Amino acid sequence: KAGVTQTPRYLIKTRGQQVTLSCSPISGHRSVSWYQQTPGQGLQFLFEYFSETQRNKGNFPGRFSGRQFSNSRSEMNVSTLELGDSALYLCASSRAAQSTDTQYFGPGTRLTVL
Amino acid sequence: EDQVTQSPEALRLQEGESSSLNCSYTVSGLRGLFWYRQDPGKGPEFLFTLYSAGEEKEKERLKATLTKKESFLHITAPKPEDSATYLCAVRSGNTPLVFGKGTRLSVIA
């Protein structure tokens, strides 16, 4: 069974630009969560989607947005990029959005903002 | 607010030297505690899920245990390939998964 896939794997952008990251969950999984990982802050929660509905949102500015499509694939967008947005962005999928469900992570997208 | 604290931050072991990693948590109504392993530049790899105090799970050289306040990840006779960052996360109710900062393990041959 294929795992969670994320594209692109690496991105280099400049300040002020915007970026869109994509995530395809494990087949049959309907919930997708996004996290930002930096050396100083660790893994921080961004969003959680289930059946195209946002169930939870982390404490990030409105420049960070996301959505989920009917096939469970998800995208996140960051507008007006800042240097501090440089991070590893991780997507995780689970069967449903139950709090007991295990989340399985993709390889991540490494975003560098210059 | 759910909180997770992992200790130590870093651990250096000789090959074959067993040890334990600690994950202390504060949640209102634990629904699940999750252990992951993360190699540099890669996404976290799922290891274990524990649901209630007293539960234990094993996989090769790893054993995870859970009490009402903390979880331990015991590593028996580690090998260099066990070197990685080990992450602990908790979830309560419908709140998001909350991660600790991780323990960076180095196993020296």
PDB file of C-alpha atoms in Angstrom:
ATOM      1  CA  LYS A   1       0.000   0.000   0.000  1.00  0.00           C
ATOM      2  CA  ALA A   2       1.465   3.337  -0.985  1.00  0.00           C
ATOM      3  CA  GLY A   3       2.213   5.752   1.812  1.00  0.00           C
ATOM      4  CA  VAL A   4       1.473   9.446   2.112  1.00  0.00           C
ATOM      5  CA  THR A   5       3.010  11.415  -0.739  1.00  0.00           C
ATOM      6  CA  GLN A   6       3.904  15.088  -0.722  1.00  0.00           C
ATOM      7  CA  THR A   7       4.901  17.324  -3.604  1.00  0.00           C
ATOM      8  CA  PRO A   8       7.141  19.050  -4.196  1.00  0.00           C
ATOM      9  CA  ARG A   9       9.846  17.677  -1.905  1.00  0.00           C
ATOM     10  CA  TYR A  10      11.918  20.855  -1.990  1.00  0.00           C
ATOM     11  CA  LEU A  11      11.043  24.490  -2.670  1.00  0.00           C
ATOM     12  CA  ILE A  12      13.025  27.697  -2.670  1.00  0.00           C
ATOM     13  CA  LYS A  13      11.041  30.948  -2.655  1.00  0.00           C
ATOM     14  CA  THR A  14      11.721  34.590  -1.916  1.00  0.00           C
ATOM     15  CA  ARG A  15      10.024  36.791   0.632  1.00  0.00           C
ATOM     16  CA  GLY A  16       6.605  38.027  -0.432  1.00  0.00           C
ATOM     17  CA  GLN A  17       5.902  35.137  -2.785  1.00  0.00           C
ATOM     18  CA  GLN A  18       3.249  32.529  -2.198  1.00  0.00           C
ATOM     19  CA  VAL A  19       3.503  28.749  -2.260  1.00  0.00           C
ATOM     20  CA  THR A  20       1.157  25.771  -2.571  1.00  0.00           C
ATOM     21  CA  LEU A  21       2.027  22.358  -1.155  1.00  0.00           C
ATOM     22  CA  SER A  22       0.217  19.155  -2.031  1.00  0.00           C
ATOM     23  CA  CYS A  23      -0.518  15.978  -0.080  1.00  0.00           C
ATOM     24  CA  SER A  24      -2.023  12.666  -1.197  1.00  0.00           C
ATOM     25  CA  PRO A  25      -3.130  10.480   1.719  1.00  0.00           C
ATOM     26  CA  ILE A  26      -2.932   6.714   2.032  1.00  0.00           C
ATOM     27  CA  SER A  27      -5.678   5.067   0.000  1.00  0.00           C
ATOM     28  CA  GLY A  28      -8.841   4.844   2.092  1.00  0.00           C
ATOM     29  CA  HIS A  29      -7.777   7.528   4.557  1.00  0.00           C
ATOM     30  CA  ARG A  30     -10.176  10.441   4.765  1.00  0.00           C
ATOM     31  CA  SER A  31      -8.444  12.693   7.271  1.00  0.00           C
ATOM     32  CA  VAL A  32      -5.398  14.858   6.541  1.00  0.00           C
ATOM     33  CA  SER A  33      -3.420  16.971   8.992  1.00  0.00           C
ATOM     34  CA  TRP A  34      -0.617  19.452   8.323  1.00  0.00           C
ATOM     35  CA  TYR A  35       2.308  20.324  10.578  1.00  0.00           C
ATOM     36  CA  GLN A  36       5.226  22.748  10.478  1.00  0.00           C
ATOM     37  CA  GLN A  37       8.525  21.492  11.857  1.00  0.00           C
ATOM     38  CA  THR A  38      11.410  23.793  12.765  1.00  0.00           C
ATOM     39  CA  PRO A  39      14.501  23.085  14.893  1.00  0.00           C
ATOM     40  CA  GLY A  40      13.431  25.553  17.564  1.00  0.00           C
ATOM     41  CA  GLN A  41       9.694  24.867  17.830  1.00  0.00           C
ATOM     42  CA  GLY A  42       9.454  21.201  16.916  1.00  0.00           C
ATOM     43  CA  LEU A  43       6.263  19.900  15.286  1.00  0.00           C
ATOM     44  CA  GLN A  44       3.446  22.438  15.369  1.00  0.00           C
ATOM     45  CA  PHE A  45      -0.082  21.735  14.193  1.00  0.00           C
ATOM     46  CA  LEU A  46      -1.472  23.743  11.275  1.00  0.00           C
ATOM     47  CA  PHE A  47      -4.791  22.214  10.145  1.00  0.00           C
ATOM     48  CA  GLU A  48      -6.869  19.061  10.201  1.00  0.00           C
ATOM     49  CA  TYR A  49      -9.374  18.135   7.490  1.00  0.00           C
ATOM     50  CA  PHE A  50     -11.945  15.377   7.278  1.00  0.00           C
ATOM     51  CA  SER A  51     -14.339  14.914   4.368  1.00  0.00           C
ATOM     52  CA  GLU A  52     -13.445  18.356   2.952  1.00  0.00           C
ATOM     53  CA  THR A  53     -14.221  20.100   6.269  1.00  0.00           C
ATOM     54  CA  GLN A  54     -11.646  21.790   8.459  1.00  0.00           C
ATOM     55  CA  ARG A  55     -12.020  20.280  11.932  1.00  0.00           C
ATOM     56  CA  ASN A  56      -9.166  22.001  13.730  1.00  0.00           C
ATOM     57  CA  LYS A  57      -6.861  24.924  13.086  1.00  0.00           C
ATOM     58  CA  GLY A  58      -3.590  25.712  14.803  1.00  0.00           C
ATOM     59  CA  ASN A  59      -2.331  29.049  16.023  1.00  0.00           C
ATOM     60  CA  PHE A  60      -0.891  30.358  12.768  1.00  0.00           C
ATOM     61  CA  PRO A  61      -1.596  33.650  10.955  1.00  0.00           C
ATOM     62  CA  GLY A  62      -4.200  33.882   8.220  1.00  0.00           C
ATOM     63  CA  ARG A  63      -1.440  33.707   5.586  1.00  0.00           C
ATOM     64  CA  PHE A  64      -1.598  29.950   6.115  1.00  0.00           C
ATOM     65  CA  SER A  65      -4.618  28.289   4.550  1.00  0.00           C
ATOM     66  CA  GLY A  66      -5.594  24.856   3.370  1.00  0.00           C
ATOM     67  CA  ARG A  67      -8.279  22.783   1.774  1.00  0.00           C
ATOM     68  CA  GLN A  68      -9.246  19.189   1.118  1.00  0.00           C
ATOM     69  CA  PHE A  69     -10.756  17.808  -2.048  1.00  0.00           C
ATOM     70  CA  SER A  70     -13.435  15.162  -2.517  1.00  0.00           C
ATOM     71  CA  ASN A  71     -10.755  12.518  -3.212  1.00  0.00           C
ATOM     72  CA  SER A  72      -9.191  13.351   0.203  1.00  0.00           C
ATOM     73  CA  ARG A  73      -6.132  14.975  -1.357  1.00  0.00           C
ATOM     74  CA  SER A  74      -5.173  18.190   0.395  1.00  0.00           C
ATOM     75  CA  GLU A  75      -3.298  21.378  -0.348  1.00  0.00           C
ATOM     76  CA  MET A  76      -1.951  24.099   1.879  1.00  0.00           C
ATOM     77  CA  ASN A  77      -1.073  27.599   0.793  1.00  0.00           C
ATOM     78  CA  VAL A  78       1.184  30.163   2.364  1.00  0.00           C
ATOM     79  CA  SER A  79       0.883  33.704   1.037  1.00  0.00           C
ATOM     80  CA  THR A  80       3.298  36.611   1.472  1.00  0.00           C
ATOM     81  CA  LEU A  81       6.146  34.371   2.561  1.00  0.00           C
ATOM     82  CA  GLU A  82       8.417  35.467   5.405  1.00  0.00           C
ATOM     83  CA  LEU A  83      11.903  34.239   6.291  1.00  0.00           C
ATOM     84  CA  GLY A  84      10.476  32.545   9.376  1.00  0.00           C
ATOM     85  CA  ASP A  85       8.286  30.316   7.204  1.00  0.00           C
ATOM     86  CA  SER A  86      11.340  28.272   6.254  1.00  0.00           C
ATOM     87  CA  ALA A  87      10.590  24.827   7.628  1.00  0.00           C
ATOM     88  CA  LEU A  88       9.754  21.210   6.895  1.00  0.00           C
ATOM     89  CA  TYR A  89       6.023  20.974   6.184  1.00  0.00           C
ATOM     90  CA  LEU A  90       4.594  17.573   7.011  1.00  0.00           C
ATOM     91  CA  CYS A  91       1.316  16.031   6.008  1.00  0.00           C
ATOM     92  CA  ALA A  92      -0.222  13.086   7.864  1.00  0.00           C
ATOM     93  CA  SER A  93      -3.238  10.963   7.046  1.00  0.00           C
ATOM     94  CA  SER A  94      -5.519   8.771   9.138  1.00  0.00           C
ATOM     95  CA  ARG A  95      -8.572   6.638   8.414  1.00  0.00           C
ATOM     96  CA  ALA A  96     -11.009   9.038  10.035  1.00  0.00           C
ATOM     97  CA  ALA A  97     -10.658  11.949  12.408  1.00  0.00           C
ATOM     98  CA  GLN A  98     -11.105   9.935  15.578  1.00  0.00           C
ATOM     99  CA  SER A  99      -8.764  10.972  18.361  1.00  0.00           C
ATOM    100  CA  THR A 100      -7.624   7.353  18.686  1.00  0.00           C
ATOM    101  CA  ASP A 101      -6.657   7.061  15.011  1.00  0.00           C
ATOM    102  CA  THR A 102      -2.977   6.767  14.188  1.00  0.00           C
ATOM    103  CA  GLN A 103      -1.606   9.418  11.854  1.00  0.00           C
ATOM    104  CA  TYR A 104       0.890   8.339   9.197  1.00  0.00           C
ATOM    105  CA  PHE A 105       3.294  10.937   7.908  1.00  0.00           C
ATOM    106  CA  GLY A 106       4.621  11.746   4.474  1.00  0.00           C
ATOM    107  CA  PRO A 107       8.254  12.624   3.714  1.00  0.00           C
ATOM    108  CA  GLY A 108       7.601  16.355   3.973  1.00  0.00           C
ATOM    109  CA  THR A 109       8.237  19.398   1.820  1.00  0.00           C
ATOM    110  CA  ARG A 110      11.340  21.398   2.689  1.00  0.00           C
ATOM    111  CA  LEU A 111      10.559  25.093   2.122  1.00  0.00           C
ATOM    112  CA  THR A 112      13.375  27.625   2.111  1.00  0.00           C
ATOM    113  CA  VAL A 113      12.478  31.318   2.006  1.00  0.00           C
ATOM    114  CA  LEU A 114      15.265  33.670   0.921  1.00  0.00           C
TER     115      LEU A 114
ATOM    116  CA  GLU B   1      -4.002  22.789  27.333  1.00  0.00           C
ATOM    117  CA  ASP B   2      -2.326  19.482  26.508  1.00  0.00           C
ATOM    118  CA  GLN B   3       1.411  19.409  27.160  1.00  0.00           C
ATOM    119  CA  VAL B   4       4.160  16.887  26.406  1.00  0.00           C
ATOM    120  CA  THR B   5       7.704  16.955  27.800  1.00  0.00           C
ATOM    121  CA  GLN B   6      10.354  14.525  26.612  1.00  0.00           C
ATOM    122  CA  SER B   7      13.617  13.750  28.366  1.00  0.00           C
ATOM    123  CA  PRO B   8      16.479  13.661  27.913  1.00  0.00           C
ATOM    124  CA  GLU B   9      16.839  16.010  24.942  1.00  0.00           C
ATOM    125  CA  ALA B  10      19.768  13.970  23.683  1.00  0.00           C
ATOM    126  CA  LEU B  11      21.148  10.564  24.611  1.00  0.00           C
ATOM    127  CA  ARG B  12      24.362   8.905  23.528  1.00  0.00           C
ATOM    128  CA  LEU B  13      24.666   5.145  24.006  1.00  0.00           C
ATOM    129  CA  GLN B  14      27.226   2.521  23.222  1.00  0.00           C
ATOM    130  CA  GLU B  15      25.983  -0.325  21.043  1.00  0.00           C
ATOM    131  CA  GLY B  16      24.300  -2.872  23.327  1.00  0.00           C
ATOM    132  CA  GLU B  17      23.794  -0.383  26.193  1.00  0.00           C
ATOM    133  CA  SER B  18      20.068  -0.465  27.066  1.00  0.00           C
ATOM    134  CA  SER B  19      18.241   2.671  28.205  1.00  0.00           C
ATOM    135  CA  SER B  20      14.852   4.389  28.406  1.00  0.00           C
ATOM    136  CA  LEU B  21      13.371   7.573  26.990  1.00  0.00           C
ATOM    137  CA  ASN B  22      10.722   9.443  28.952  1.00  0.00           C
ATOM    138  CA  CYS B  23       7.560  11.215  27.815  1.00  0.00           C
ATOM    139  CA  SER B  24       5.604  13.097  30.500  1.00  0.00           C
ATOM    140  CA  TYR B  25       2.202  14.428  29.568  1.00  0.00           C
ATOM    141  CA  THR B  26      -0.606  16.590  30.890  1.00  0.00           C
ATOM    142  CA  VAL B  27      -3.962  16.097  29.207  1.00  0.00           C
ATOM    143  CA  SER B  28      -7.588  16.169  30.188  1.00  0.00           C
ATOM    144  CA  GLY B  29      -8.756  12.739  29.172  1.00  0.00           C
ATOM    145  CA  LEU B  30      -6.063  10.879  27.228  1.00  0.00           C
ATOM    146  CA  ARG B  31      -7.416   9.218  24.089  1.00  0.00           C
ATOM    147  CA  GLY B  32      -4.088   8.021  22.730  1.00  0.00           C
ATOM    148  CA  LEU B  33      -0.316   8.353  23.142  1.00  0.00           C
ATOM    149  CA  PHE B  34       1.785   7.885  20.030  1.00  0.00           C
ATOM    150  CA  TRP B  35       5.502   7.178  19.543  1.00  0.00           C
ATOM    151  CA  TYR B  36       7.288   8.015  16.292  1.00  0.00           C
ATOM    152  CA  ARG B  37      10.840   7.723  15.040  1.00  0.00           C
ATOM    153  CA  GLN B  38      12.242  10.433  12.762  1.00  0.00           C
ATOM    154  CA  ASP B  39      15.431  10.274  10.724  1.00  0.00           C
ATOM    155  CA  PRO B  40      17.073  13.545   9.589  1.00  0.00           C
ATOM    156  CA  GLY B  41      15.213  15.195   6.712  1.00  0.00           C
ATOM    157  CA  LYS B  42      12.419  12.602   6.705  1.00  0.00           C
ATOM    158  CA  GLY B  43       8.869  12.386   7.995  1.00  0.00           C
ATOM    159  CA  PRO B  44       8.112  10.708  11.325  1.00  0.00           C
ATOM    160  CA  GLU B  45       7.676   6.934  11.142  1.00  0.00           C
ATOM    161  CA  PHE B  46       4.953   5.431  13.327  1.00  0.00           C
ATOM    162  CA  LEU B  47       6.084   3.056  16.073  1.00  0.00           C
ATOM    163  CA  PHE B  48       3.358   2.536  18.711  1.00  0.00           C
ATOM    164  CA  THR B  49      -0.028   3.696  19.944  1.00  0.00           C
ATOM    165  CA  LEU B  50      -0.956   3.272  23.615  1.00  0.00           C
ATOM    166  CA  TYR B  51      -4.478   3.914  24.850  1.00  0.00           C
ATOM    167  CA  SER B  52      -4.652   3.214  28.578  1.00  0.00           C
ATOM    168  CA  ALA B  53      -2.449   3.045  31.668  1.00  0.00           C
ATOM    169  CA  GLY B  54      -0.761  -0.311  32.060  1.00  0.00           C
ATOM    170  CA  GLU B  55      -0.624  -0.996  28.344  1.00  0.00           C
ATOM    171  CA  GLU B  56       2.663  -2.197  26.822  1.00  0.00           C
ATOM    172  CA  LYS B  57       3.710  -2.785  23.211  1.00  0.00           C
ATOM    173  CA  GLU B  58       6.887  -4.251  21.743  1.00  0.00           C
ATOM    174  CA  LYS B  59       8.612  -4.207  18.383  1.00  0.00           C
ATOM    175  CA  GLU B  60      12.060  -5.683  17.911  1.00  0.00           C
ATOM    176  CA  ARG B  61      14.366  -3.871  20.378  1.00  0.00           C
ATOM    177  CA  LEU B  62      11.730  -1.316  21.412  1.00  0.00           C
ATOM    178  CA  LYS B  63       9.116  -1.533  24.156  1.00  0.00           C
ATOM    179  CA  ALA B  64       6.660   1.219  25.016  1.00  0.00           C
ATOM    180  CA  THR B  65       4.833   1.474  28.338  1.00  0.00           C
ATOM    181  CA  LEU B  66       2.182   3.849  29.646  1.00  0.00           C
ATOM    182  CA  THR B  67       1.165   5.136  33.080  1.00  0.00           C
ATOM    183  CA  LYS B  68      -1.341   7.850  33.960  1.00  0.00           C
ATOM    184  CA  LYS B  69       1.341  10.545  33.803  1.00  0.00           C
ATOM    185  CA  GLU B  70       4.095   9.292  31.521  1.00  0.00           C
ATOM    186  CA  SER B  71       5.258   6.851  28.906  1.00  0.00           C
ATOM    187  CA  PHE B  72       8.614   5.166  28.524  1.00  0.00           C
ATOM    188  CA  LEU B  73      10.286   3.901  25.388  1.00  0.00           C
ATOM    189  CA  HIS B  74      12.734   1.193  26.432  1.00  0.00           C
ATOM    190  CA  ILE B  75      15.511   0.352  23.996  1.00  0.00           C
ATOM    191  CA  THR B  76      17.190  -3.006  24.600  1.00  0.00           C
ATOM    192  CA  ALA B  77      20.673  -3.679  23.216  1.00  0.00           C
ATOM    193  CA  PRO B  78      20.499  -0.820  20.707  1.00  0.00           C
ATOM    194  CA  LYS B  79      22.324  -0.864  17.381  1.00  0.00           C
ATOM    195  CA  PRO B  80      23.705   2.093  15.400  1.00  0.00           C
ATOM    196  CA  GLU B  81      20.685   1.922  13.080  1.00  0.00           C
ATOM    197  CA  ASP B  82      18.465   2.839  16.045  1.00  0.00           C
ATOM    198  CA  SER B  83      20.009   6.312  15.974  1.00  0.00           C
ATOM    199  CA  ALA B  84      17.196   8.804  15.302  1.00  0.00           C
ATOM    200  CA  THR B  85      14.967  11.342  17.022  1.00  0.00           C
ATOM    201  CA  TYR B  86      12.114   9.718  18.927  1.00  0.00           C
ATOM    202  CA  LEU B  87       8.922  11.758  19.189  1.00  0.00           C
ATOM    203  CA  CYS B  88       6.030  11.344  21.598  1.00  0.00           C
ATOM    204  CA  ALA B  89       2.573  12.810  20.955  1.00  0.00           C
ATOM    205  CA  VAL B  90      -0.771  12.802  22.773  1.00  0.00           C
ATOM    206  CA  ARG B  91      -4.336  13.396  21.823  1.00  0.00           C
ATOM    207  CA  SER B  92      -7.391  14.126  23.987  1.00  0.00           C
ATOM    208  CA  GLY B  93     -10.932  14.553  22.768  1.00  0.00           C
ATOM    209  CA  ASN B  94     -11.153  16.254  19.391  1.00  0.00           C
ATOM    210  CA  THR B  95      -8.100  18.422  19.947  1.00  0.00           C
ATOM    211  CA  PRO B  96      -5.114  18.164  17.595  1.00  0.00           C
ATOM    212  CA  LEU B  97      -2.170  15.862  18.186  1.00  0.00           C
ATOM    213  CA  VAL B  98       0.376  17.564  20.474  1.00  0.00           C
ATOM    214  CA  PHE B  99       4.043  16.611  20.097  1.00  0.00           C
ATOM    215  CA  GLY B 100       6.980  16.794  22.462  1.00  0.00           C
ATOM    216  CA  LYS B 101      10.301  18.223  21.270  1.00  0.00           C
ATOM    217  CA  GLY B 102      11.786  14.736  20.951  1.00  0.00           C
ATOM    218  CA  THR B 103      14.828  12.827  22.205  1.00  0.00           C
ATOM    219  CA  ARG B 104      17.801  12.660  19.853  1.00  0.00           C
ATOM    220  CA  LEU B 105      19.373   9.220  20.241  1.00  0.00           C
ATOM    221  CA  SER B 106      22.862   8.372  19.034  1.00  0.00           C
ATOM    222  CA  VAL B 107      24.108   4.780  19.249  1.00  0.00           C
ATOM    223  CA  ILE B 108      27.864   4.406  18.835  1.00  0.00           C
ATOM    224  CA  ALA B 109      29.390   1.186  17.513  1.00  0.00           C
TER     225      ALA B 109
END
